[in-house]
Coordinates of C-alpha atoms in Angstrom, one line a residue:
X1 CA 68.1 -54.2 -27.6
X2 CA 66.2 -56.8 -25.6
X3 CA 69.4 -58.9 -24.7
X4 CA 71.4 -56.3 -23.7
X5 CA 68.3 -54.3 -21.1
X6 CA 68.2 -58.3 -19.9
X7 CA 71.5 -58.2 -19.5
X8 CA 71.9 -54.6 -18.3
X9 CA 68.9 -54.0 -15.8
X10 CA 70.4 -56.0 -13.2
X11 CA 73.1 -53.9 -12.8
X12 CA 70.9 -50.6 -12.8
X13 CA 68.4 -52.2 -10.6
X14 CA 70.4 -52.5 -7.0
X15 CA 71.4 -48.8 -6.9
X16 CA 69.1 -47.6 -4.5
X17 CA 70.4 -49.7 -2.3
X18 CA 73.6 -49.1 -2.7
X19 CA 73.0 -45.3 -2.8
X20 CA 71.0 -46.0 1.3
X21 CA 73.9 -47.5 2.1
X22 CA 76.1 -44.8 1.4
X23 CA 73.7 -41.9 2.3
X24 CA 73.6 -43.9 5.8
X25 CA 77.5 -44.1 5.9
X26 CA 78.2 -40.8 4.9
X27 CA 76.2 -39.7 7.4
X28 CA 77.0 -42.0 10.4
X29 CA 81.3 -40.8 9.7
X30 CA 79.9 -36.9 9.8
X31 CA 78.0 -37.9 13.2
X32 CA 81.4 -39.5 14.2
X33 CA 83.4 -36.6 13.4
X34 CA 81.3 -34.4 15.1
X35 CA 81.1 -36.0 18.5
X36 CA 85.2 -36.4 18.6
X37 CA 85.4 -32.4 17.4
X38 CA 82.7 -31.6 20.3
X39 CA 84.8 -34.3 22.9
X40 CA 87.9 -32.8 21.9
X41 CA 86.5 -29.4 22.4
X42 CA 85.7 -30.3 25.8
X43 CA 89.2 -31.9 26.5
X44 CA 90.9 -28.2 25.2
X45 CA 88.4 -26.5 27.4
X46 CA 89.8 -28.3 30.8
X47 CA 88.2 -31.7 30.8
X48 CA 86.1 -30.9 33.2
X49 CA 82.6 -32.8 34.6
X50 CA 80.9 -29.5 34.9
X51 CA 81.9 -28.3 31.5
X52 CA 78.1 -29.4 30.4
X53 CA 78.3 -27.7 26.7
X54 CA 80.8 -26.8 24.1
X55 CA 79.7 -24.6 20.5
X56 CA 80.3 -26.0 17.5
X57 CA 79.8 -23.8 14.7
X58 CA 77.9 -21.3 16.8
X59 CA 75.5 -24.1 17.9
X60 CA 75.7 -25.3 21.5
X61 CA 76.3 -28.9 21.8
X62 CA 75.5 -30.8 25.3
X63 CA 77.7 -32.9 27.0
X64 CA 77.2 -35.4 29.3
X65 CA 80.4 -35.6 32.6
X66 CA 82.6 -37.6 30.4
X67 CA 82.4 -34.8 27.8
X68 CA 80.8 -36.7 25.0
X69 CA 77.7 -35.2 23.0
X70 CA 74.1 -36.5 24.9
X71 CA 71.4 -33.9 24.0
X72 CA 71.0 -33.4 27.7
X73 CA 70.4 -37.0 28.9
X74 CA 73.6 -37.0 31.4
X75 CA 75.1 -40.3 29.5
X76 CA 71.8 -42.5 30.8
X77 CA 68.6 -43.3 29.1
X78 CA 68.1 -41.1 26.6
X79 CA 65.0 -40.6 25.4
X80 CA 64.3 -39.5 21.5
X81 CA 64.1 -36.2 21.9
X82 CA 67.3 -36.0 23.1
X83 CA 68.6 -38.5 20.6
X84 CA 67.1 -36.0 18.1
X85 CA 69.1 -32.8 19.7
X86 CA 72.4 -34.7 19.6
X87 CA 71.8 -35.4 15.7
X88 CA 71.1 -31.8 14.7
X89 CA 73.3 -30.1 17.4
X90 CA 76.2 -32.1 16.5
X91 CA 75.8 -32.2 12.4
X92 CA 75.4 -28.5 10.8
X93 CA 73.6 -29.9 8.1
X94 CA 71.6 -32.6 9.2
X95 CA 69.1 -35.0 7.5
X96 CA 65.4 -34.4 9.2
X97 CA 65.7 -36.4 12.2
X98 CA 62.8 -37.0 14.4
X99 CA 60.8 -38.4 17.6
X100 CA 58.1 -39.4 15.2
X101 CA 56.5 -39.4 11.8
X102 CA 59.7 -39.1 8.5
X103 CA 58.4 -37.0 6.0
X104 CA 61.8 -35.7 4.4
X105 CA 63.8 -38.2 2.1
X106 CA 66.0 -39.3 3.6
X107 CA 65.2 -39.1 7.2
X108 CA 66.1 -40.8 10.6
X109 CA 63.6 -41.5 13.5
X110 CA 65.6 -41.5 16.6
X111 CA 64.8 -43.4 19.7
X112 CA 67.0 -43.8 22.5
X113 CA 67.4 -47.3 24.7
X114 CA 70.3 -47.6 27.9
X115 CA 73.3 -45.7 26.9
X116 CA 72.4 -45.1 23.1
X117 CA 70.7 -43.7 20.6
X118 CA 69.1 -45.3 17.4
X119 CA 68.5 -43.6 13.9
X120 CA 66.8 -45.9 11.6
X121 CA 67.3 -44.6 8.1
X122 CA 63.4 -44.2 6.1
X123 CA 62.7 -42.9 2.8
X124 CA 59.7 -40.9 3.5
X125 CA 57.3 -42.8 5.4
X126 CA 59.0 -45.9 4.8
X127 CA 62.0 -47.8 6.9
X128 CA 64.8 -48.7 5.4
X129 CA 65.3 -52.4 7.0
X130 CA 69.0 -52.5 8.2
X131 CA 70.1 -49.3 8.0
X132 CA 70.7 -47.7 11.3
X133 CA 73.1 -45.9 13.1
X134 CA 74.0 -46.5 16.8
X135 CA 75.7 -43.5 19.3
X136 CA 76.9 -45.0 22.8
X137 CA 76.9 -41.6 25.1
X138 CA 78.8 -43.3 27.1
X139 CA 81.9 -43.9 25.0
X140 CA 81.0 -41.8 22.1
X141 CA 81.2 -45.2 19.7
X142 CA 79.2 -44.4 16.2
X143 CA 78.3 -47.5 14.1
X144 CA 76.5 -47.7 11.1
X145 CA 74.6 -51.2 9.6

């Protein structure tokens, strides 16, 4: 029984990991989804600059002139509250996501820096060292790391 938990733990061990990763994944494709639905939305409306929201599943979604999600930041420097209101305006079910303080597992602490928006992943109170998502505003790009 000893040889094979030796041989077996290592296996069982990395899972959490591998189970941020995906959590962090799944939720950076929903974010992307739900920023082309919203630009798309705002393309079928008219395409137009002064078009400044669209509602996506009875929640009102601000858009910046080049009709992609921005909390109400107009494209430029947003700041994490903003970052915060594109994350829970543009997902229906979104993980807590906040300015400050993670207390939900798992949760994303937003910040916002030139053009984009961070979410570091946490667990709790605790970061999750390389697992982030970036939104550009300005192009509506979503990557996850």
């Amino acid at each position: 029984i000893g040889i094979l938990a030796a041989a077996a733990l290592p296996r069982f061990a990395n899972l959490s990991g591998q189970a941020q990763i995906a959590a962090n994944q799944g939720t950076a494709g929903a974010l992307r989804s739900a920023v082309g639905i919203a630009h798309a939305a705002w393309i079928a409306a008219g395409a137009s600059s002064s078009a400044s929201t669209v509602t996506l599943d009875a929640q009102g979604v601000a858009l910046n002139s080049t009709g992609w999600p921005d909390g109400g930041a107009n494209g430029v420097n947003p700041d994490a509250s903003q970052c915060v209101t594109v994350m829970t305006t543009a997902l229906v079910s979104a993980p807590q996501t906040v300015s400050s303080g993670c207390t939900d597992t798992p949760c994303y602490l937003a910040s916002g820096s030139g053009s984009s928006c961070l979410y570091q992943l946490y667990s709790g109170t605790t970061s999750i060292t390389g697992r982030t998502i970036t939104y550009n505003l300005s192009t509506g790009a979503v990557a996850a790391t």
